[in-house]
Amino acid sequence: MTPNEAPFRDEELLAAVVADLIGDVRHVAVGNASPIPATAALLARTRGNGRPYVSLLGSPKHTFFTDGGRELFDCAGQGRIDVFFLSGGEIDGEGNVNLVSVGDYEKPIARFPGSFGSSYLYFVVPKVILFRTEHSKRTLVPKVSFISAPGGSADNVRRTGGPIALITNRCLFSFDRTRRRFRLESVHPGHTLDEVIANTGFAFEQPPIVPITPVPSAETLRLMREVVAPELAEVYPQFAAKVFAVRKSA
Amino acid sequence: MPVIARSLDDALAPIVDGCVLAIPRESTGVAMAATRALIRRGVKRLKLVALPTTSLQADLLVGAGCVESIETSAVSLGEFGPAPRFTAAILKGAIRMKDATCPALHAAFQASEKGVPFMPLRGLIGSDVLKHRADWKVMDNPFDENDPIVLLPAIKPDVTLFHAPMADRNGNVWIGRQRELVTMAHASERTVVTVENLYDGDLLADRTLAAGTLPGFYVEQVAVVERGGWPLPLPEHYAWDGEHLAEYARLATTEDGFKKYLDKYVYERQAA
């Protein structure tokens, strides 16, 4: 650590990386139970002086929708959502996501909640960022048991969206849609390439020298802690209290 | 014309064994008191359709042996973890699951709402969700070339059941911003609603309230049940009862624990 680098938490590093992946867009939507993507989306909005629009599902205050649950999907179908986040019980090297079950579908050995909107949003949201904080051979597998949402599609299938990256607690991968493969972009500080290889169930591309994920700048940390955290506490009180020591205002 | 039912049990009469019952996601207004009453009555073989996801309501009904099948895109207790009785039932093969994806359910309800047989939807092609749904079809877009698209048959439930803030004596129900409750009622043969309280006057006569009102025309039964959504939230009225949901998640991990939960909170028997 150089003298101008402040200490930071893992969640802050991941949120800063995701905020950079979001880029300059108009509308970011974040699903339920996604505090780190929500932090990143609010950080992007703070940096952009109110742009992009951020829709945090499950928070009436942070969604503008007035046409029921379908409005999010109608918005996405028209190309009005630029970025979305997906996780998965299993994710494989072709970017396939499994949110349903492990083993034979008719006689599963493990069952997850279900596909939610993934089987649709993965096709129509241009930048889908995959997010999995447990980076292990159990979660990043050679082939998923059940495809809730496929990483790629046949040429004649209309598809404007798909995965652009996979971020884990250990590293950042980008996704090459043409080759349908992940490429290791950087390894987070405190983690190693050997560790990433040992804990990943699929093969991936890697540059000759793998960079270390850049740490969040002092300004990024300040924005997250002073501006984003109090807003986040409205939606994710437990997360905001744990990571930013911010309590929901009465 | 709908009437304000004399009792919750009277209002639930349209929900008969074997019916297709539509229920909403937990953040819009779930009729939990009604769900407990259905379990007490011993309702059987329900074919649940949850728009588009479900939590405690389906888990309770499944655990109590009231469910034959569920069509939805996810069942979980959210931040309180997996839905334990649902998960156990799937692993045992005790219920039939029709896995869907959220917008497919929204679209299929809209098909019913419009009285058309199906609705097309993007996405899905190449997924195992589609592969396991023999009732969903892929056709070529007739207005273009080489453009396969999925067709979803209309979902027409026998009954929709939800909980809302208020209704008037004409059976008009104020649902506010929770517009999917309107879609569900439009799509269903019958709609049963529990409400926190009665509104004195005509909801349709007030221009502001009318925009968020489901007309009594679509409503079969209304019952007044204060805190009828507990322990789930009712938007702008009350939040989740987190302590209770954590207790449920803990107890329902085992069949014995689930029975204890039913005894205490559903049958309301005194501990022996």
Short mmCIF file of C-alpha atoms in Angstrom, two decimals:
data_model
loop_
_atom_site.label_atom_id
_atom_site.label_comp_id
_atom_site.label_asym_id
_atom_site.label_seq_id
_atom_site.Cartn_x
_atom_site.Cartn_y
_atom_site.Cartn_z
CA MET A 1 0.00 0.00 0.00
CA THR A 2 1.39 3.38 -0.96
CA PRO A 3 0.88 6.30 1.44
CA ASN A 4 -2.11 7.80 -0.47
CA GLU A 5 -4.03 4.54 -0.51
CA ALA A 6 -6.64 4.39 2.21
CA PRO A 7 -7.62 1.00 3.61
CA PHE A 8 -10.83 -0.36 2.08
CA ARG A 9 -13.15 -3.33 2.43
CA ASP A 10 -13.58 -6.10 -0.17
CA GLU A 11 -17.16 -4.93 -0.83
CA GLU A 12 -15.86 -1.44 -1.65
CA LEU A 13 -13.31 -2.82 -4.11
CA LEU A 14 -15.96 -4.92 -5.88
CA ALA A 15 -18.44 -2.03 -6.03
CA ALA A 16 -15.77 0.28 -7.48
CA VAL A 17 -14.87 -2.26 -10.18
CA VAL A 18 -18.54 -2.79 -11.07
CA ALA A 19 -19.15 1.00 -11.22
CA ASP A 20 -16.40 1.24 -13.87
CA LEU A 21 -17.96 -1.65 -15.83
CA ILE A 22 -21.33 0.16 -15.87
CA GLY A 23 -19.79 2.98 -17.92
CA ASP A 24 -21.76 5.84 -19.49
CA VAL A 25 -25.34 4.57 -19.86
CA ARG A 26 -28.91 5.79 -19.33
CA HIS A 27 -30.56 3.17 -17.09
CA VAL A 28 -29.15 0.58 -14.68
CA ALA A 29 -31.50 -1.91 -13.00
CA VAL A 30 -30.51 -3.97 -9.98
CA GLY A 31 -32.43 -7.08 -8.88
CA ASN A 32 -33.37 -8.03 -5.35
CA ALA A 33 -30.73 -9.02 -2.78
CA SER A 34 -27.84 -7.40 -4.67
CA PRO A 35 -26.24 -4.89 -2.29
CA ILE A 36 -22.84 -4.66 -4.03
CA PRO A 37 -24.31 -4.03 -7.52
CA ALA A 38 -26.68 -1.52 -5.89
CA THR A 39 -23.71 0.27 -4.32
CA ALA A 40 -21.99 0.34 -7.71
CA ALA A 41 -25.07 1.66 -9.53
CA LEU A 42 -25.59 4.44 -6.97
CA LEU A 43 -21.87 5.28 -7.17
CA ALA A 44 -22.13 5.56 -10.97
CA ARG A 45 -25.15 7.86 -10.55
CA THR A 46 -23.34 10.03 -8.01
CA ARG A 47 -20.35 10.40 -10.33
CA GLY A 48 -22.62 11.17 -13.27
CA ASN A 49 -24.61 13.86 -11.41
CA GLY A 50 -27.85 11.93 -11.59
CA ARG A 51 -27.19 9.91 -14.74
CA PRO A 52 -27.80 6.95 -15.16
CA TYR A 53 -31.31 6.33 -13.85
CA VAL A 54 -30.99 3.61 -11.23
CA SER A 55 -33.85 1.19 -10.52
CA LEU A 56 -33.37 -0.85 -7.38
CA LEU A 57 -36.04 -3.55 -7.48
CA GLY A 58 -37.77 -4.14 -4.19
CA SER A 59 -37.40 -0.47 -3.23
CA PRO A 60 -40.47 1.68 -4.00
CA LYS A 61 -38.35 4.78 -3.38
CA HIS A 62 -35.68 3.75 -5.89
CA THR A 63 -37.92 2.63 -8.77
CA PHE A 64 -40.02 4.91 -10.94
CA PHE A 65 -42.21 2.06 -12.25
CA THR A 66 -45.96 2.59 -12.01
CA ASP A 67 -47.21 -0.22 -14.27
CA GLY A 68 -46.61 -3.24 -12.04
CA GLY A 69 -43.93 -5.89 -12.18
CA ARG A 70 -44.11 -6.14 -15.96
CA GLU A 71 -42.81 -2.61 -16.57
CA LEU A 72 -39.20 -3.58 -15.88
CA PHE A 73 -39.39 -6.35 -18.48
CA ASP A 74 -41.27 -4.21 -21.00
CA CYS A 75 -38.61 -1.53 -20.51
CA ALA A 76 -35.86 -4.09 -21.09
CA GLY A 77 -37.57 -5.54 -24.15
CA GLN A 78 -37.54 -2.10 -25.76
CA GLY A 79 -33.86 -1.58 -24.97
CA ARG A 80 -34.59 0.93 -22.21
CA ILE A 81 -32.39 -0.90 -19.68
CA ASP A 82 -28.67 -0.83 -20.41
CA VAL A 83 -27.17 -2.72 -17.49
CA PHE A 84 -28.44 -5.56 -15.30
CA PHE A 85 -26.80 -7.98 -12.86
CA LEU A 86 -27.21 -11.73 -12.61
CA SER A 87 -25.83 -14.31 -10.25
CA GLY A 88 -26.18 -18.07 -10.40
CA GLY A 89 -26.03 -21.20 -8.31
CA GLU A 90 -23.75 -22.34 -11.12
CA ILE A 91 -22.04 -20.39 -13.92
CA ASP A 92 -20.05 -22.17 -16.63
CA GLY A 93 -17.26 -21.20 -19.03
CA GLU A 94 -19.68 -20.43 -21.87
CA GLY A 95 -21.51 -17.90 -19.70
CA ASN A 96 -24.50 -20.17 -19.07
CA VAL A 97 -26.29 -19.41 -15.80
CA ASN A 98 -28.12 -21.95 -13.63
CA LEU A 99 -30.62 -20.71 -11.05
CA VAL A 100 -32.77 -23.85 -10.94
CA SER A 101 -31.21 -27.15 -9.83
CA VAL A 102 -28.20 -29.45 -9.72
CA GLY A 103 -28.36 -32.96 -11.17
CA ASP A 104 -31.20 -34.31 -13.29
CA TYR A 105 -34.02 -31.73 -13.49
CA GLU A 106 -36.68 -34.36 -12.76
CA LYS A 107 -34.70 -35.75 -9.79
CA PRO A 108 -32.43 -32.95 -8.60
CA ILE A 109 -29.88 -33.29 -5.82
CA ALA A 110 -30.09 -29.57 -5.02
CA ARG A 111 -32.75 -27.01 -5.81
CA PHE A 112 -32.30 -23.23 -6.08
CA PRO A 113 -35.21 -20.73 -6.02
CA GLY A 114 -35.68 -20.49 -9.81
CA SER A 115 -34.74 -18.54 -12.92
CA PHE A 116 -36.43 -15.21 -12.00
CA GLY A 117 -36.19 -12.92 -15.06
CA SER A 118 -32.83 -14.28 -16.26
CA SER A 119 -34.13 -16.35 -19.20
CA TYR A 120 -35.31 -13.10 -20.77
CA LEU A 121 -33.14 -10.27 -19.45
CA TYR A 122 -29.92 -12.04 -20.52
CA PHE A 123 -31.16 -11.68 -24.12
CA VAL A 124 -32.32 -8.08 -24.08
CA VAL A 125 -30.04 -6.13 -21.71
CA PRO A 126 -26.87 -5.08 -23.57
CA LYS A 127 -24.54 -5.21 -20.56
CA VAL A 128 -25.23 -8.04 -18.13
CA ILE A 129 -22.65 -8.20 -15.35
CA LEU A 130 -22.37 -11.61 -13.72
CA PHE A 131 -21.69 -11.47 -10.05
CA ARG A 132 -20.75 -14.29 -7.73
CA THR A 133 -19.00 -13.65 -4.42
CA GLU A 134 -18.33 -17.35 -3.84
CA HIS A 135 -15.60 -18.15 -6.38
CA SER A 136 -15.20 -21.94 -6.14
CA LYS A 137 -15.34 -25.09 -8.27
CA ARG A 138 -18.83 -25.63 -6.88
CA THR A 139 -20.11 -22.37 -8.38
CA LEU A 140 -17.87 -21.88 -11.45
CA VAL A 141 -18.36 -25.20 -13.20
CA PRO A 142 -17.34 -26.82 -16.52
CA LYS A 143 -21.01 -27.19 -17.54
CA VAL A 144 -24.14 -26.08 -15.69
CA SER A 145 -26.75 -28.75 -14.82
CA PHE A 146 -29.60 -26.53 -16.02
CA ILE A 147 -29.48 -23.54 -18.35
CA SER A 148 -31.71 -20.82 -16.90
CA ALA A 149 -30.15 -18.39 -19.37
CA PRO A 150 -27.66 -19.27 -22.12
CA GLY A 151 -24.43 -17.26 -22.50
CA GLY A 152 -24.72 -17.28 -26.28
CA SER A 153 -27.31 -18.02 -28.96
CA ALA A 154 -27.55 -19.29 -32.54
CA ASP A 155 -27.06 -16.57 -35.17
CA ASN A 156 -30.75 -16.41 -36.12
CA VAL A 157 -31.93 -15.81 -32.54
CA ARG A 158 -32.65 -12.10 -32.01
CA ARG A 159 -30.43 -11.07 -29.16
CA THR A 160 -29.35 -7.58 -28.18
CA GLY A 161 -27.97 -8.53 -24.78
CA GLY A 162 -25.72 -10.88 -22.90
CA PRO A 163 -22.83 -11.14 -20.45
CA ILE A 164 -19.95 -8.67 -20.57
CA ALA A 165 -18.10 -9.66 -17.39
CA LEU A 166 -18.00 -11.91 -14.35
CA ILE A 167 -16.80 -10.49 -11.07
CA THR A 168 -16.03 -12.69 -8.08
CA ASN A 169 -14.43 -12.27 -4.67
CA ARG A 170 -11.09 -13.25 -6.27
CA CYS A 171 -10.95 -11.68 -9.74
CA LEU A 172 -12.56 -10.01 -12.75
CA PHE A 173 -13.24 -11.85 -16.03
CA SER A 174 -14.46 -10.24 -19.24
CA PHE A 175 -16.65 -12.25 -21.62
CA ASP A 176 -15.88 -12.61 -25.33
CA ARG A 177 -19.30 -13.08 -26.97
CA THR A 178 -17.86 -14.25 -30.28
CA ARG A 179 -15.73 -17.00 -28.77
CA ARG A 180 -18.09 -17.58 -25.85
CA ARG A 181 -15.25 -17.68 -23.37
CA PHE A 182 -14.16 -15.76 -20.31
CA ARG A 183 -10.85 -13.90 -20.21
CA LEU A 184 -9.14 -13.13 -16.92
CA GLU A 185 -8.73 -9.34 -16.72
CA SER A 186 -7.30 -8.87 -13.25
CA VAL A 187 -6.81 -10.55 -9.90
CA HIS A 188 -7.93 -8.65 -6.79
CA PRO A 189 -5.27 -7.48 -4.33
CA GLY A 190 -4.46 -10.23 -1.82
CA HIS A 191 -5.36 -13.00 -4.27
CA THR A 192 -3.20 -14.91 -6.78
CA LEU A 193 -3.46 -16.34 -10.28
CA ASP A 194 -2.75 -19.85 -8.92
CA GLU A 195 -5.61 -19.47 -6.49
CA VAL A 196 -7.96 -18.35 -9.31
CA ILE A 197 -6.96 -21.33 -11.47
CA ALA A 198 -7.31 -23.77 -8.58
CA ASN A 199 -10.81 -22.53 -7.74
CA THR A 200 -12.30 -22.19 -11.25
CA GLY A 201 -14.04 -25.20 -12.77
CA PHE A 202 -13.83 -23.94 -16.37
CA ALA A 203 -10.97 -23.01 -18.72
CA PHE A 204 -10.47 -19.32 -19.54
CA GLU A 205 -8.16 -17.04 -21.51
CA GLN A 206 -5.50 -15.06 -19.73
CA PRO A 207 -2.99 -12.39 -20.70
CA PRO A 208 0.74 -13.18 -20.39
CA ILE A 209 0.95 -10.97 -17.33
CA VAL A 210 -2.20 -10.77 -15.24
CA PRO A 211 -2.72 -7.30 -13.71
CA ILE A 212 -3.83 -6.63 -10.18
CA THR A 213 -7.30 -5.07 -9.93
CA PRO A 214 -6.84 -1.32 -9.33
CA VAL A 215 -7.82 -0.31 -5.81
CA PRO A 216 -10.55 2.32 -5.36
CA SER A 217 -9.29 5.90 -5.31
CA ALA A 218 -9.66 8.07 -2.23
CA GLU A 219 -12.37 10.07 -4.05
CA THR A 220 -14.30 6.90 -4.96
CA LEU A 221 -14.16 5.73 -1.35
CA ARG A 222 -15.31 9.13 -0.14
CA LEU A 223 -18.31 9.16 -2.50
CA MET A 224 -19.26 5.61 -1.52
CA ARG A 225 -19.03 6.29 2.18
CA GLU A 226 -20.48 9.80 2.34
CA VAL A 227 -23.04 9.94 -0.47
CA VAL A 228 -23.94 6.38 -1.49
CA ALA A 229 -24.00 4.66 1.90
CA PRO A 230 -26.82 6.74 3.43
CA GLU A 231 -29.00 6.09 0.33
CA LEU A 232 -28.12 2.42 0.38
CA ALA A 233 -29.19 2.15 4.03
CA GLU A 234 -32.79 2.73 2.92
CA VAL A 235 -32.76 -0.46 0.90
CA TYR A 236 -30.02 -2.59 2.46
CA PRO A 237 -29.85 -1.53 6.12
CA GLN A 238 -27.87 -4.56 7.27
CA PHE A 239 -25.31 -4.26 4.48
CA ALA A 240 -24.89 -0.50 4.95
CA ALA A 241 -24.41 -0.95 8.68
CA LYS A 242 -21.83 -3.74 8.20
CA VAL A 243 -19.78 -2.22 5.39
CA PHE A 244 -20.16 1.52 5.91
CA ALA A 245 -21.24 1.67 9.56
CA VAL A 246 -24.22 3.76 8.40
CA ARG A 247 -27.58 3.42 10.08
CA LYS A 248 -30.92 4.05 8.42
CA SER A 249 -32.08 7.48 9.47
CA ALA A 250 -35.25 7.52 11.54
CA MET B 1 -72.24 -7.54 -7.38
CA PRO B 2 -69.55 -8.34 -4.84
CA VAL B 3 -70.47 -8.32 -1.21
CA ILE B 4 -68.44 -7.74 1.88
CA ALA B 5 -68.28 -11.27 3.24
CA ARG B 6 -69.50 -12.00 6.74
CA SER B 7 -66.41 -14.01 7.49
CA LEU B 8 -63.05 -14.80 5.96
CA ASP B 9 -64.09 -18.42 5.49
CA ASP B 10 -67.18 -17.32 3.53
CA ALA B 11 -65.03 -15.15 1.28
CA LEU B 12 -62.70 -18.07 0.54
CA ALA B 13 -65.51 -20.37 -0.66
CA PRO B 14 -64.59 -19.94 -4.37
CA ILE B 15 -61.16 -21.47 -3.66
CA VAL B 16 -62.10 -25.13 -4.03
CA ASP B 17 -59.92 -28.25 -4.04
CA GLY B 18 -58.01 -28.66 -7.30
CA CYS B 19 -58.49 -25.08 -8.52
CA VAL B 20 -55.90 -22.97 -10.34
CA LEU B 21 -55.07 -20.26 -7.78
CA ALA B 22 -53.14 -17.13 -8.77
CA ILE B 23 -51.11 -15.41 -6.04
CA PRO B 24 -48.88 -12.32 -6.19
CA ARG B 25 -45.23 -11.76 -5.24
CA GLU B 26 -44.59 -10.97 -1.62
CA SER B 27 -43.94 -7.24 -1.99
CA THR B 28 -47.37 -6.41 -3.49
CA GLY B 29 -49.87 -7.72 -0.95
CA VAL B 30 -50.13 -11.42 -0.09
CA ALA B 31 -53.28 -12.66 1.65
CA MET B 32 -51.52 -14.49 4.48
CA ALA B 33 -54.45 -14.62 6.95
CA ALA B 34 -56.52 -16.13 4.13
CA THR B 35 -53.72 -18.60 3.41
CA ARG B 36 -53.75 -19.77 7.03
CA ALA B 37 -57.55 -20.12 6.84
CA LEU B 38 -57.24 -22.26 3.69
CA ILE B 39 -54.78 -24.54 5.47
CA ARG B 40 -57.13 -24.84 8.45
CA ARG B 41 -59.92 -25.77 6.05
CA GLY B 42 -57.67 -28.43 4.55
CA VAL B 43 -57.74 -27.27 0.93
CA LYS B 44 -56.15 -29.85 -1.40
CA ARG B 45 -54.46 -30.19 -4.81
CA LEU B 46 -54.09 -26.46 -5.49
CA LYS B 47 -52.45 -25.56 -8.76
CA LEU B 48 -50.62 -22.41 -7.74
CA VAL B 49 -49.57 -19.78 -10.26
CA ALA B 50 -47.38 -17.13 -8.61
CA LEU B 51 -46.92 -13.87 -10.51
CA PRO B 52 -44.01 -13.88 -10.91
CA THR B 53 -42.44 -15.27 -7.69
CA THR B 54 -43.58 -16.42 -4.26
CA SER B 55 -42.18 -16.88 -0.76
CA LEU B 56 -43.74 -17.84 2.58
CA GLN B 57 -47.25 -18.28 1.14
CA ALA B 58 -46.32 -21.09 -1.25
CA ASP B 59 -43.90 -22.64 1.26
CA LEU B 60 -46.65 -22.87 3.90
CA LEU B 61 -49.20 -24.31 1.46
CA VAL B 62 -46.68 -26.84 0.13
CA GLY B 63 -45.58 -27.89 3.62
CA ALA B 64 -49.19 -28.32 4.71
CA GLY B 65 -49.88 -30.65 1.77
CA CYS B 66 -52.27 -28.31 -0.06
CA VAL B 67 -50.39 -28.09 -3.36
CA GLU B 68 -50.27 -30.28 -6.46
CA SER B 69 -48.22 -28.00 -8.71
CA ILE B 70 -46.59 -24.57 -8.83
CA GLU B 71 -45.99 -22.43 -11.88
CA THR B 72 -43.63 -19.57 -11.11
CA SER B 73 -40.15 -18.21 -11.73
CA ALA B 74 -38.80 -18.47 -8.17
CA VAL B 75 -39.70 -19.68 -4.69
CA SER B 76 -37.55 -18.43 -1.82
CA LEU B 77 -37.72 -16.58 1.47
CA GLY B 78 -35.49 -13.82 0.06
CA GLU B 79 -32.98 -12.62 2.62
CA PHE B 80 -34.29 -15.26 5.06
CA GLY B 81 -32.90 -18.00 2.80
CA PRO B 82 -34.31 -20.83 0.69
CA ALA B 83 -37.96 -21.85 1.01
CA PRO B 84 -37.42 -25.02 3.08
CA ARG B 85 -40.69 -26.91 2.53
CA PHE B 86 -40.70 -26.12 -1.19
CA THR B 87 -37.11 -27.31 -1.53
CA ALA B 88 -37.85 -30.54 0.39
CA ALA B 89 -40.97 -31.20 -1.71
CA ILE B 90 -39.04 -30.75 -4.98
CA LEU B 91 -36.21 -33.04 -3.84
CA LYS B 92 -38.79 -35.70 -2.86
CA GLY B 93 -40.77 -35.23 -6.07
CA ALA B 94 -43.88 -34.45 -4.01
CA ILE B 95 -45.06 -31.52 -6.15
CA ARG B 96 -44.92 -30.72 -9.85
CA MET B 97 -42.90 -27.62 -10.73
CA LYS B 98 -43.52 -25.62 -13.87
CA ASP B 99 -40.42 -23.45 -13.98
CA ALA B 100 -40.99 -20.16 -15.78
CA THR B 101 -39.32 -16.76 -16.07
CA CYS B 102 -40.90 -13.55 -14.72
CA PRO B 103 -41.83 -11.81 -18.00
CA ALA B 104 -43.32 -15.06 -19.39
CA LEU B 105 -45.81 -15.09 -16.54
CA HIS B 106 -46.60 -11.40 -16.93
CA ALA B 107 -47.16 -11.93 -20.68
CA ALA B 108 -49.32 -15.04 -20.23
CA PHE B 109 -51.58 -13.21 -17.76
CA GLN B 110 -51.81 -10.33 -20.23
CA ALA B 111 -52.91 -12.76 -22.93
CA SER B 112 -55.85 -13.81 -20.75
CA GLU B 113 -56.57 -10.19 -19.97
CA LYS B 114 -56.94 -9.50 -23.69
CA GLY B 115 -58.85 -12.69 -24.40
CA VAL B 116 -56.22 -13.90 -26.88
CA PRO B 117 -54.86 -17.47 -26.84
CA PHE B 118 -51.14 -16.72 -26.55
CA MET B 119 -48.48 -14.04 -26.31
CA PRO B 120 -45.04 -13.97 -27.96
CA LEU B 121 -41.90 -13.24 -25.91
CA ARG B 122 -38.24 -12.67 -26.73
CA GLY B 123 -35.49 -14.57 -24.96
CA LEU B 124 -35.83 -18.16 -23.69
CA ILE B 125 -34.56 -19.89 -26.85
CA GLY B 126 -31.68 -22.19 -25.92
CA SER B 127 -32.65 -22.29 -22.23
CA ASP B 128 -33.66 -25.41 -20.32
CA VAL B 129 -36.64 -23.43 -19.01
CA LEU B 130 -38.08 -23.60 -22.53
CA LYS B 131 -36.92 -27.20 -23.02
CA HIS B 132 -38.95 -28.39 -20.02
CA ARG B 133 -42.13 -26.53 -20.98
CA ALA B 134 -43.95 -28.74 -23.47
CA ASP B 135 -46.81 -26.20 -23.39
CA TRP B 136 -44.59 -23.40 -24.79
CA LYS B 137 -43.93 -23.29 -28.53
CA VAL B 138 -41.45 -21.65 -30.87
CA MET B 139 -42.62 -20.32 -34.22
CA ASP B 140 -41.18 -18.12 -36.94
CA ASN B 141 -42.23 -14.49 -36.73
CA PRO B 142 -44.81 -14.31 -39.57
CA PHE B 143 -43.90 -10.67 -40.24
CA ASP B 144 -40.20 -11.33 -40.81
CA GLU B 145 -37.88 -14.04 -42.00
CA ASN B 146 -35.74 -16.44 -40.01
CA ASP B 147 -36.82 -15.01 -36.68
CA PRO B 148 -37.84 -17.72 -34.19
CA ILE B 149 -39.87 -16.47 -31.23
CA VAL B 150 -41.47 -18.19 -28.21
CA LEU B 151 -45.26 -18.33 -27.83
CA LEU B 152 -46.79 -18.67 -24.36
CA PRO B 153 -50.35 -19.92 -23.87
CA ALA B 154 -52.65 -17.61 -21.89
CA ILE B 155 -52.82 -18.32 -18.16
CA LYS B 156 -56.44 -18.30 -17.03
CA PRO B 157 -56.65 -18.92 -13.27
CA ASP B 158 -59.87 -20.01 -11.60
CA VAL B 159 -59.29 -17.63 -8.70
CA THR B 160 -56.92 -14.78 -7.85
CA LEU B 161 -56.31 -14.14 -4.13
CA PHE B 162 -54.54 -11.07 -2.72
CA HIS B 163 -54.50 -8.59 0.16
CA ALA B 164 -54.95 -4.82 -0.35
CA PRO B 165 -55.22 -1.69 1.80
CA MET B 166 -58.95 -0.96 1.38
CA ALA B 167 -62.21 -1.61 -0.45
CA ASP B 168 -65.53 0.22 -0.54
CA ARG B 169 -68.97 -1.31 -0.06
CA ASN B 170 -69.36 -1.72 -3.85
CA GLY B 171 -66.39 -4.09 -3.86
CA ASN B 172 -64.04 -1.61 -5.53
CA VAL B 173 -60.55 -2.37 -4.23
CA TRP B 174 -57.77 0.19 -3.92
CA ILE B 175 -54.47 -1.37 -5.04
CA GLY B 176 -52.44 1.82 -5.53
CA ARG B 177 -49.25 1.29 -7.49
CA GLN B 178 -49.45 -2.54 -7.44
CA ARG B 179 -50.78 -2.73 -10.99
CA GLU B 180 -50.11 -6.44 -11.51
CA LEU B 181 -52.96 -7.16 -9.08
CA VAL B 182 -55.27 -5.62 -11.68
CA THR B 183 -53.80 -7.81 -14.41
CA MET B 184 -54.31 -10.90 -12.23
CA ALA B 185 -57.93 -10.00 -11.54
CA HIS B 186 -58.60 -9.27 -15.22
CA ALA B 187 -57.13 -12.64 -16.19
CA SER B 188 -58.95 -14.73 -13.57
CA GLU B 189 -62.43 -16.20 -13.55
CA ARG B 190 -62.96 -14.93 -10.00
CA THR B 191 -61.09 -12.69 -7.58
CA VAL B 192 -61.09 -12.87 -3.80
CA VAL B 193 -59.56 -9.99 -1.86
CA THR B 194 -58.86 -9.37 1.79
CA VAL B 195 -58.42 -5.75 2.88
CA GLU B 196 -57.18 -3.89 5.95
CA ASN B 197 -60.34 -1.80 6.21
CA LEU B 198 -63.44 -0.47 4.47
CA TYR B 199 -63.45 2.91 2.73
CA ASP B 200 -66.44 5.07 3.50
CA GLY B 201 -67.66 6.24 0.13
CA ASP B 202 -67.05 5.32 -3.52
CA LEU B 203 -63.42 4.78 -4.52
CA LEU B 204 -64.30 5.40 -8.17
CA ALA B 205 -65.81 8.79 -7.34
CA ASP B 206 -62.46 10.14 -6.15
CA ARG B 207 -60.32 10.93 -9.19
CA THR B 208 -57.03 10.37 -7.40
CA LEU B 209 -58.07 7.08 -5.82
CA ALA B 210 -59.88 5.83 -8.93
CA ALA B 211 -56.60 5.56 -10.88
CA GLY B 212 -55.36 2.98 -8.37
CA THR B 213 -58.64 1.10 -8.01
CA LEU B 214 -59.64 -2.35 -9.22
CA PRO B 215 -63.36 -2.04 -10.07
CA GLY B 216 -65.74 -4.27 -8.12
CA PHE B 217 -66.91 -5.61 -11.49
CA TYR B 218 -63.93 -8.00 -11.37
CA VAL B 219 -64.22 -8.86 -7.67
CA GLU B 220 -66.23 -11.80 -6.32
CA GLN B 221 -65.57 -11.56 -2.60
CA VAL B 222 -64.07 -9.07 -0.17
CA ALA B 223 -63.28 -9.80 3.48
CA VAL B 224 -61.95 -7.31 6.00
CA VAL B 225 -58.90 -8.72 7.77
CA GLU B 226 -56.75 -6.27 9.67
CA ARG B 227 -53.04 -7.07 9.23
CA GLY B 228 -54.15 -9.72 6.75
CA GLY B 229 -50.75 -9.66 5.07
CA TRP B 230 -48.76 -10.42 8.24
CA PRO B 231 -45.96 -11.52 8.49
CA LEU B 232 -45.36 -10.32 4.92
CA PRO B 233 -45.46 -6.61 4.09
CA LEU B 234 -48.26 -4.47 2.76
CA PRO B 235 -46.81 -1.59 0.69
CA GLU B 236 -46.87 1.73 2.57
CA HIS B 237 -48.69 0.09 5.50
CA TYR B 238 -46.36 -2.33 7.22
CA ALA B 239 -43.03 -4.02 6.60
CA TRP B 240 -41.88 -7.62 6.90
CA ASP B 241 -41.98 -9.10 10.41
CA GLY B 242 -38.34 -10.07 10.22
CA GLU B 243 -38.24 -11.79 13.59
CA HIS B 244 -41.18 -13.99 12.65
CA LEU B 245 -39.78 -14.86 9.23
CA ALA B 246 -36.44 -15.79 10.78
CA GLU B 247 -38.32 -18.05 13.22
CA TYR B 248 -40.21 -19.64 10.31
CA ALA B 249 -37.00 -20.18 8.33
CA ARG B 250 -35.46 -21.89 11.34
CA LEU B 251 -38.46 -24.09 12.26
CA ALA B 252 -39.41 -25.08 8.72
CA THR B 253 -35.99 -26.61 8.09
CA THR B 254 -37.38 -29.87 9.54
CA GLU B 255 -40.82 -31.45 9.16
CA ASP B 256 -41.21 -31.53 12.94
CA GLY B 257 -40.34 -27.88 13.27
CA PHE B 258 -42.80 -27.03 10.50
CA LYS B 259 -45.57 -28.92 12.35
CA LYS B 260 -44.77 -26.88 15.46
CA TYR B 261 -45.05 -23.71 13.40
CA LEU B 262 -48.44 -24.80 11.98
CA ASP B 263 -49.72 -25.67 15.46
CA LYS B 264 -48.66 -22.36 16.90
CA TYR B 265 -49.44 -19.89 14.11
CA VAL B 266 -51.94 -21.59 11.80
CA TYR B 267 -54.06 -23.88 14.02
CA GLU B 268 -53.28 -21.63 16.99
CA ARG B 269 -53.32 -24.57 19.35
CA GLN B 270 -51.89 -24.06 22.82
CA ALA B 271 -48.62 -25.84 23.40
CA ALA B 272 -49.26 -29.15 25.19
#
